[in-house]
Short mmCIF file of C-alpha atoms in Angstrom, two decimals:
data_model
loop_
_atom_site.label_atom_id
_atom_site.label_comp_id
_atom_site.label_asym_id
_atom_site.label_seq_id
_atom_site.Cartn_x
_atom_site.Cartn_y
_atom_site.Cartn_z
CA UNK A 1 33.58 -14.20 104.50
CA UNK A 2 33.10 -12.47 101.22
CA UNK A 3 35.13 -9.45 100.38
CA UNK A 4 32.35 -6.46 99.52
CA UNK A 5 32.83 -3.88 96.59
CA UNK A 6 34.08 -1.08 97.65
CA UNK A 7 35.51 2.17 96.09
CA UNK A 8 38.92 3.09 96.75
CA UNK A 9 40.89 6.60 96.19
CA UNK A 10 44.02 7.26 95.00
CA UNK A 11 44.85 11.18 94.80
CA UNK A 12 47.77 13.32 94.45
CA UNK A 13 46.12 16.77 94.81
CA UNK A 14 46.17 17.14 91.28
CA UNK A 15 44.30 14.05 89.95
CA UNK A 16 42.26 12.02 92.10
CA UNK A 17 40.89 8.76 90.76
CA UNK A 18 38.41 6.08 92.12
CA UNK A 19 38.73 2.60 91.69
CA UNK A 20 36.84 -0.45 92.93
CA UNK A 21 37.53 -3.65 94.11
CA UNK A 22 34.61 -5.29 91.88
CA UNK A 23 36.78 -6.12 88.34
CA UNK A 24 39.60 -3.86 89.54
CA UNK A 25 37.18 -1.12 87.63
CA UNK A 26 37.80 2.49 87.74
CA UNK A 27 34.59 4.47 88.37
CA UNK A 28 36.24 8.27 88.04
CA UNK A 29 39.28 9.89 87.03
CA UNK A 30 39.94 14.06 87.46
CA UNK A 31 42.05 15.56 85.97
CA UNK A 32 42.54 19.63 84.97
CA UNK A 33 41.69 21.32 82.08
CA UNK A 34 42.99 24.58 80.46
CA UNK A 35 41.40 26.62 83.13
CA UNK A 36 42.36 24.68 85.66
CA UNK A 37 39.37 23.13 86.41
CA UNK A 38 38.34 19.15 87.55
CA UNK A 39 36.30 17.16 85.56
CA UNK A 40 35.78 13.52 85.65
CA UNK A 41 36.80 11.69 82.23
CA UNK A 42 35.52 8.26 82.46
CA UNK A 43 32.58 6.81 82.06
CA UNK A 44 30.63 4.76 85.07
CA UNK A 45 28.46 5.43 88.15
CA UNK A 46 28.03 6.81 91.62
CA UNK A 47 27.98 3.50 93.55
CA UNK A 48 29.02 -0.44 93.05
CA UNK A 49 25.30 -1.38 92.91
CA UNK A 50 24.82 -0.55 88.85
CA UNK A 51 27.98 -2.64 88.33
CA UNK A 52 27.21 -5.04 90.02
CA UNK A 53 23.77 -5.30 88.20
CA UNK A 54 25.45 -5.71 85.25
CA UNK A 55 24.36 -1.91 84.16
CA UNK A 56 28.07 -1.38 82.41
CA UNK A 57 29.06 -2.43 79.02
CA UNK A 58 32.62 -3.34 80.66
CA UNK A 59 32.79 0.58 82.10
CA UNK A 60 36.37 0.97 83.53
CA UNK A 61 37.13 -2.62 84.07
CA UNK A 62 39.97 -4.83 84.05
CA UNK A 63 38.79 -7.82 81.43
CA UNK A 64 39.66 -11.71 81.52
CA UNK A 65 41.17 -14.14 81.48
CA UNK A 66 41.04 -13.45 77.68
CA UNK A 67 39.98 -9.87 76.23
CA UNK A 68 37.80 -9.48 73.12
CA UNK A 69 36.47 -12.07 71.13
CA UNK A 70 37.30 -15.72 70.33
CA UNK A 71 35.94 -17.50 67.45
CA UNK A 72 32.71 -20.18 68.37
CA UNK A 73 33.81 -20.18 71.83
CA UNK A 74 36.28 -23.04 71.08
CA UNK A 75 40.25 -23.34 70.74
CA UNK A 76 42.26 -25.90 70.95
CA UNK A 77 45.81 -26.17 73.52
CA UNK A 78 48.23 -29.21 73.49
CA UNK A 79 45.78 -31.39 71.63
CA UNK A 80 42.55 -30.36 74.35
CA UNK A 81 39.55 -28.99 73.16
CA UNK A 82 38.26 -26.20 75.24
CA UNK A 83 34.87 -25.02 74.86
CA UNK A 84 34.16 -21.22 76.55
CA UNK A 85 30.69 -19.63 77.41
CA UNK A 86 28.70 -17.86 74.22
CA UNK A 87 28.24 -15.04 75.95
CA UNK A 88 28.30 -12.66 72.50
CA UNK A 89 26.87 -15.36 70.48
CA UNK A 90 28.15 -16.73 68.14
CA UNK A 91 31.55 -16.40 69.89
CA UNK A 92 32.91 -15.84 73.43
CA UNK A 93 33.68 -12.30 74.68
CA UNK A 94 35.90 -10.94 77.52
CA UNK A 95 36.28 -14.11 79.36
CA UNK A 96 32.78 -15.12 79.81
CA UNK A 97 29.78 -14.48 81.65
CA UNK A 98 31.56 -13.79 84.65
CA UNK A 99 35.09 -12.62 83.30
CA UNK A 100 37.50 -11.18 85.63
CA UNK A 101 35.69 -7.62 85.81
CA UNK A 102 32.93 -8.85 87.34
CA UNK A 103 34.95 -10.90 90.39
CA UNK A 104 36.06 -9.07 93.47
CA UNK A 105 39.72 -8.73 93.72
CA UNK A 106 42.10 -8.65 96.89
CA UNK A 107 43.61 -5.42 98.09
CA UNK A 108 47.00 -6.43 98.39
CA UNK A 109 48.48 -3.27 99.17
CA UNK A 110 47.34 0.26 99.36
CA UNK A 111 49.06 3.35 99.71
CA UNK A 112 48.21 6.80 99.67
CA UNK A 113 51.61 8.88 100.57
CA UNK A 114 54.14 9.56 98.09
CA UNK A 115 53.07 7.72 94.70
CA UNK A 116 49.38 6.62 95.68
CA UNK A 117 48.86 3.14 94.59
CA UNK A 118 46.70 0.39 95.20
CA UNK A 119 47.60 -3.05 93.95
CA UNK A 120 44.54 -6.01 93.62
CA UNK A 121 45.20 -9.51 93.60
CA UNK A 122 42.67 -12.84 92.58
CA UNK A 123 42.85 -16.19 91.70
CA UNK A 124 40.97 -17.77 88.76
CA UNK A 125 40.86 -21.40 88.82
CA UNK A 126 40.97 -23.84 86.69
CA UNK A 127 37.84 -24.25 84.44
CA UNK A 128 36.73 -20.98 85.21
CA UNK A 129 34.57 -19.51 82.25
CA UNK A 130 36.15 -22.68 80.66
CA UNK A 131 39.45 -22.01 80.55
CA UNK A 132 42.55 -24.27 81.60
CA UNK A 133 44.81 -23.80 84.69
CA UNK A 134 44.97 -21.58 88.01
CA UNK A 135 46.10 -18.73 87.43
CA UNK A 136 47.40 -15.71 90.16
CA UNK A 137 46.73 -12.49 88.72
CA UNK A 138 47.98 -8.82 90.21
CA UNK A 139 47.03 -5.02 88.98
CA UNK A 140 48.60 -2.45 90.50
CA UNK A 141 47.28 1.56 89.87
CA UNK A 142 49.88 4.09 90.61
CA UNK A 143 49.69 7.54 90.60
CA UNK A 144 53.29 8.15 88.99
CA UNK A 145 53.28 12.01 88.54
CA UNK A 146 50.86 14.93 89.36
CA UNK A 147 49.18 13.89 86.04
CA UNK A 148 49.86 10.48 85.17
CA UNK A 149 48.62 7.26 86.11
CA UNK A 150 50.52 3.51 85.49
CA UNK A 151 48.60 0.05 84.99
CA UNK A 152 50.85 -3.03 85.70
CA UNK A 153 48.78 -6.63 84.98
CA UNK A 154 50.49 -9.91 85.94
CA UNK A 155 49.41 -13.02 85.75
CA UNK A 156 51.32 -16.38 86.15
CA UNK A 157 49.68 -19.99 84.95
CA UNK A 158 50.14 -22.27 88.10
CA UNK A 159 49.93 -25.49 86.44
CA UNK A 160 48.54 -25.63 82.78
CA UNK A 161 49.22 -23.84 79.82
CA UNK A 162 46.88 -21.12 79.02
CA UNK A 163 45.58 -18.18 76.99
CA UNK A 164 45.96 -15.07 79.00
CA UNK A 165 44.87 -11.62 77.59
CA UNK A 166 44.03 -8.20 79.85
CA UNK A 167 42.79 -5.16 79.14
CA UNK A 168 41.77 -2.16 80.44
CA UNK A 169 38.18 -1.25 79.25
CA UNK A 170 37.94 2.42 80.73
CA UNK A 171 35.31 4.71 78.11
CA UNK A 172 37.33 8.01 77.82
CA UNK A 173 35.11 11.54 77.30
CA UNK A 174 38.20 13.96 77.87
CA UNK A 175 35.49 16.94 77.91
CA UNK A 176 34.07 15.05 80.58
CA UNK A 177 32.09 11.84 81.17
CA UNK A 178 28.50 13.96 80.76
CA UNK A 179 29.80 16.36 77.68
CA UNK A 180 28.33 14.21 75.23
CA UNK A 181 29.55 12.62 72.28
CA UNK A 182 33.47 12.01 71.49
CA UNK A 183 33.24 12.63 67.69
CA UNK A 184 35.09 16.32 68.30
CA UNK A 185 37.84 14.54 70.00
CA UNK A 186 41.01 13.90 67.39
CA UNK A 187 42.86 10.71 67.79
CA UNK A 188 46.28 9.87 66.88
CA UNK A 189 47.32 6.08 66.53
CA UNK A 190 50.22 4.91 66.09
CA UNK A 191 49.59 2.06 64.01
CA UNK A 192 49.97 1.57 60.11
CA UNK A 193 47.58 -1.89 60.10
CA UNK A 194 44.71 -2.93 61.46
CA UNK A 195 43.55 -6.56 61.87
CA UNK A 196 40.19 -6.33 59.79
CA UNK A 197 37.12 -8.72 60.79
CA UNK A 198 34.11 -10.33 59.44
CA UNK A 199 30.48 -10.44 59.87
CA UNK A 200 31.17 -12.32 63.09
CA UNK A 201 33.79 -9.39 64.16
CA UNK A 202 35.99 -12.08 64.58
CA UNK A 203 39.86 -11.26 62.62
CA UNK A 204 40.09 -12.81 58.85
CA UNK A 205 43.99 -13.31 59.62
CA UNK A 206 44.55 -10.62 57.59
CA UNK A 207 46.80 -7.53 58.36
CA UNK A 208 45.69 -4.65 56.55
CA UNK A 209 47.47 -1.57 55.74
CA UNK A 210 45.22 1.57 56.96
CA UNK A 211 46.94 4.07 54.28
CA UNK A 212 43.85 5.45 51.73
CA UNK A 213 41.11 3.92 54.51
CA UNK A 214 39.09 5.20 56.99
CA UNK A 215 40.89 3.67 59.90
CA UNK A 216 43.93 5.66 59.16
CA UNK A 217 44.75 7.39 62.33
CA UNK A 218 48.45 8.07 61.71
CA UNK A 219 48.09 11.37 61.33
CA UNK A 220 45.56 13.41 64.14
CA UNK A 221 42.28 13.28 62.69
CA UNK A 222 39.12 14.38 64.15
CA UNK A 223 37.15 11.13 65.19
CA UNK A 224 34.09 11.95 63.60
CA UNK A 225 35.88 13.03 60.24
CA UNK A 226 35.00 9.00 58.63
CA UNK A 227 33.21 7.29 61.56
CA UNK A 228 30.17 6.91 58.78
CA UNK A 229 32.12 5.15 56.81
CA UNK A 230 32.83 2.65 59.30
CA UNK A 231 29.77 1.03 60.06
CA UNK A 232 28.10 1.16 63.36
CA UNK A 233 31.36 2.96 64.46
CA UNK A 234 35.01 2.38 65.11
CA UNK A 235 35.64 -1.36 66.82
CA UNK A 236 38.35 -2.59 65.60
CA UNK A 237 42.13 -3.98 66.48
CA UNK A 238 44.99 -1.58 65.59
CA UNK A 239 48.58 -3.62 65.12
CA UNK A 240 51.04 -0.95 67.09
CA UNK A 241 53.90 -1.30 64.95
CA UNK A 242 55.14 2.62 64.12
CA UNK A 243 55.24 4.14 67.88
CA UNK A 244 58.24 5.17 69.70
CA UNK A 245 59.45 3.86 72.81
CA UNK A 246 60.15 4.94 76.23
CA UNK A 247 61.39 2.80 79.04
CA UNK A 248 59.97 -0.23 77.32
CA UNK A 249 56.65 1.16 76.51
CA UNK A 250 55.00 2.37 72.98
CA UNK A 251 53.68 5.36 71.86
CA UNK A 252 50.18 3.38 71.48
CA UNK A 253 47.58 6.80 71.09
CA UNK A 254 47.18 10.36 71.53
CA UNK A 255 43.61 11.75 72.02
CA UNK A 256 42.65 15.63 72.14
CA UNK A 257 39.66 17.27 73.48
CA UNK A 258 39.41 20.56 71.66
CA UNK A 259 36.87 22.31 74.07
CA UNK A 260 38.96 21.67 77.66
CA UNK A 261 42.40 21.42 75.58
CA UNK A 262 43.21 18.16 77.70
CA UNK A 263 45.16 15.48 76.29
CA UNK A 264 45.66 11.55 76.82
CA UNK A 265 48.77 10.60 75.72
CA UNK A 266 48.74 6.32 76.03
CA UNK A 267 51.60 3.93 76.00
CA UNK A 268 52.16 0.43 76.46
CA UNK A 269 53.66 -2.80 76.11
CA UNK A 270 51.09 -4.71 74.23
CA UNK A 271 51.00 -5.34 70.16
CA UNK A 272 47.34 -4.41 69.50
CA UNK A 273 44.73 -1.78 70.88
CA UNK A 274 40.82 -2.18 70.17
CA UNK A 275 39.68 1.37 69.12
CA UNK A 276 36.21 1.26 70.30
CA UNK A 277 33.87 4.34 69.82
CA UNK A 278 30.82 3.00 72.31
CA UNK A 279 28.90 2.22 69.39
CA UNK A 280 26.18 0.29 70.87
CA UNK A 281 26.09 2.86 73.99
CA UNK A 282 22.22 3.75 74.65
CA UNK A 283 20.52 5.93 77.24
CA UNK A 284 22.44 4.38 80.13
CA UNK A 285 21.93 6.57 83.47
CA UNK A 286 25.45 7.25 84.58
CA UNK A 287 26.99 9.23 87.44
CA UNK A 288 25.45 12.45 88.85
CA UNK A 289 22.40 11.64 86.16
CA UNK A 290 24.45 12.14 83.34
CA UNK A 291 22.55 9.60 80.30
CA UNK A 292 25.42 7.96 78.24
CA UNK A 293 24.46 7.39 74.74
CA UNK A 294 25.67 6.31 71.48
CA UNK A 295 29.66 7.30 71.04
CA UNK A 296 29.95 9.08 74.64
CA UNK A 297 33.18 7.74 75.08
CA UNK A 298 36.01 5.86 73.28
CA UNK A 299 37.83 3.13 74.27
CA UNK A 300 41.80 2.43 73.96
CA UNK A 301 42.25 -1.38 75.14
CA UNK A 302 45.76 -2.16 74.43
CA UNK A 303 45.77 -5.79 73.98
CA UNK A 304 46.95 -9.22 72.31
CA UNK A 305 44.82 -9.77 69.17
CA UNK A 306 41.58 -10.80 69.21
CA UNK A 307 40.97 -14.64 68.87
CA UNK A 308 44.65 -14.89 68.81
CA UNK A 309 44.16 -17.94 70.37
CA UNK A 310 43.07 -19.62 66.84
CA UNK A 311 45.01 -17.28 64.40
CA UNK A 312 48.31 -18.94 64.01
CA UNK A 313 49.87 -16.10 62.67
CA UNK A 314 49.27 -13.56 65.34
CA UNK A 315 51.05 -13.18 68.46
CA UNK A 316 50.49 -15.76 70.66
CA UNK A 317 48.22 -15.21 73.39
CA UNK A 318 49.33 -18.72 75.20
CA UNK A 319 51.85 -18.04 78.66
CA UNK A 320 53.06 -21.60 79.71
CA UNK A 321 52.97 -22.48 83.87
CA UNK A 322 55.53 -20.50 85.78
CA UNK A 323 56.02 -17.57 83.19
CA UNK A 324 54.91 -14.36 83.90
CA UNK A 325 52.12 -12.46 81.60
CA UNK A 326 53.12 -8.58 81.80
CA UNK A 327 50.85 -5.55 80.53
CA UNK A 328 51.67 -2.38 81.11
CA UNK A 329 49.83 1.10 80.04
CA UNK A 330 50.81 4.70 80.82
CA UNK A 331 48.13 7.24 81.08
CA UNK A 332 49.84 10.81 80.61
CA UNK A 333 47.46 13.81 80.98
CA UNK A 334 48.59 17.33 79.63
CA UNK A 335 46.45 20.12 78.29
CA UNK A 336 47.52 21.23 74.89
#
């Protein structure tokens, strides 16, 4: 029989937060402002039926097998040629046409005393989207304080090397997912490089010092301060290499909402983070009739590096059979 979406809750009494099944995708998150009040800070819809339509540019979900781009769609592992779906032509984007956030996941366990968690399992096979091996994959969402939330991805290659790369695609709006735009928002980053791109938006190799541009984020600076000078927006991979550590984690970002005073602080145990600014967001009907448009949310996808895969001089992306990919991200709420 096949599993149907569904929409799950996990909730504390302080922050509730609904995630589906369908790309282990979470469709809303509360949490309180400064007057105490709920609002929802993600983008996404009402129901599964808009995801599964394919409404959602990668709203809330889990991406896979590998996140972001890869260069032509090709790479090359052990001497094999492996040739991936166009999907962003000219290159290959979040695992394919039907990447990991748009399969159904296993609930694997589900608990809603305590800690509320939920954990989702699935299996991608080999020469899914392309790619080499079987590989078991788990997420688990915990609710680890009245106010913050932990992602744990795992994934272990059953019988072939492979290139494995999650991340969490979630569109942030701390004022709310129908306030508008983000460009009031400030964002801190804790990253002194970024890994610049070319026409393509595929990586040049190159890591690039963000002191004297307008991707430096190391200080808090209002998002909408140099967007223009950026292009269509901000899209690009930051290296985390300046954050401080807790239990294993980095200090990846810190984003403020002036108007509701709430604050995301992120952490996590990847090298990179695509800084995303919903650039090609456009009159998308979202929840409660709210109409997303260009820069209604940002995007913090703590990651390997985009076509890592062919760029011999980032971290590797490739997890051999029997080792364990981990990816953990903390999601800390306050209200500043």
């Amino acid at each position: 029989m096949a599993d149907q979406p569904e929409i799950f809750e996990l909730n504390n009494g302080t922050m509730r937060v609904l995630i589906s099944n369908l790309g282990c995708t979470i469709t809303s998150l509360s949490v309180p402002g400064k007057d105490g009040k709920l609002a929802d800070v993600v983008l996404g819809f009402d129901s599964v039926e808009p995801y599964l339509k394919g409404a959602a540019p990668y709203f809330g979900c889990i991406v896979g097998r590998v996140a972001n781009r890869i260069k032509d769609g090709k790479f090359t592992l052990n001497g094999v040629d492996y040739s991936l779906p166009i999907n962003k032509p000219p290159n290959s984007l979040h695992g394919g046409h039907k990447g990991f956030d748009k399969q159904i996941w296993q609930v694997a366990e589900y608990k809603k005393d305590g800690n509320p968690s939920i954990t989702f399992k699935y299996h991608s096979r080999d020469g899914e989207e392309g790619y080499p091996g079987d590989v078991s994959l788990t997420a688990t969402y915990t609710l680890t304080s009245s106010t913050t939330m932990r992602l744990d991805m795992e994934a272990v290659p059953e019988n072939k090397p492979t290139p494995i790369n999650l991340a969490q695609h979630t569109y942030w709006n701390l004022a709310g997912h129908n306030s508008g735009d983000i460009l009031d928002h400030s964002i801190l980053i804790w990253a002194n490089h970024v890994t610049p791109v070319d026409e393509n938006t595929i990586p040049t190799g190159e890591i690039m010092p963000v002191k004297g541009t307008p991707f430096d984020f190391t200080t808090e600076k209002r998002i909408g301060d140099d967007i223009k000078e950026v292009g269509m927006g901000y899209d690009h991979n930051y290296v985390l290499d300046c954050g401080e550590e807790k239990s294993g984690l980095k200090h990846a970002a810190k984003v403020r909402d002036p108007s509701s005073s709430r604050v995301l602080n992120l952490w996590t145990t990847a090298p990179g983070m695509q800084f995303y600014t919903a650039n090609y967001v456009n009159g998308i009907s979202g929840k409660g009739g709210a109409v997303y448009n260009k820069h209604a949310g940002l995007c913090l996808e703590t990651q390997g590096f985009p076509n890592a895969i062919n760029q011999p001089n980032f971290p590797s992306v490739v997890v051999q059979p029997g080792e364990k990919y981990k990816h953990t991200m903390l999601f800390e709420f306050s209200i500043e």
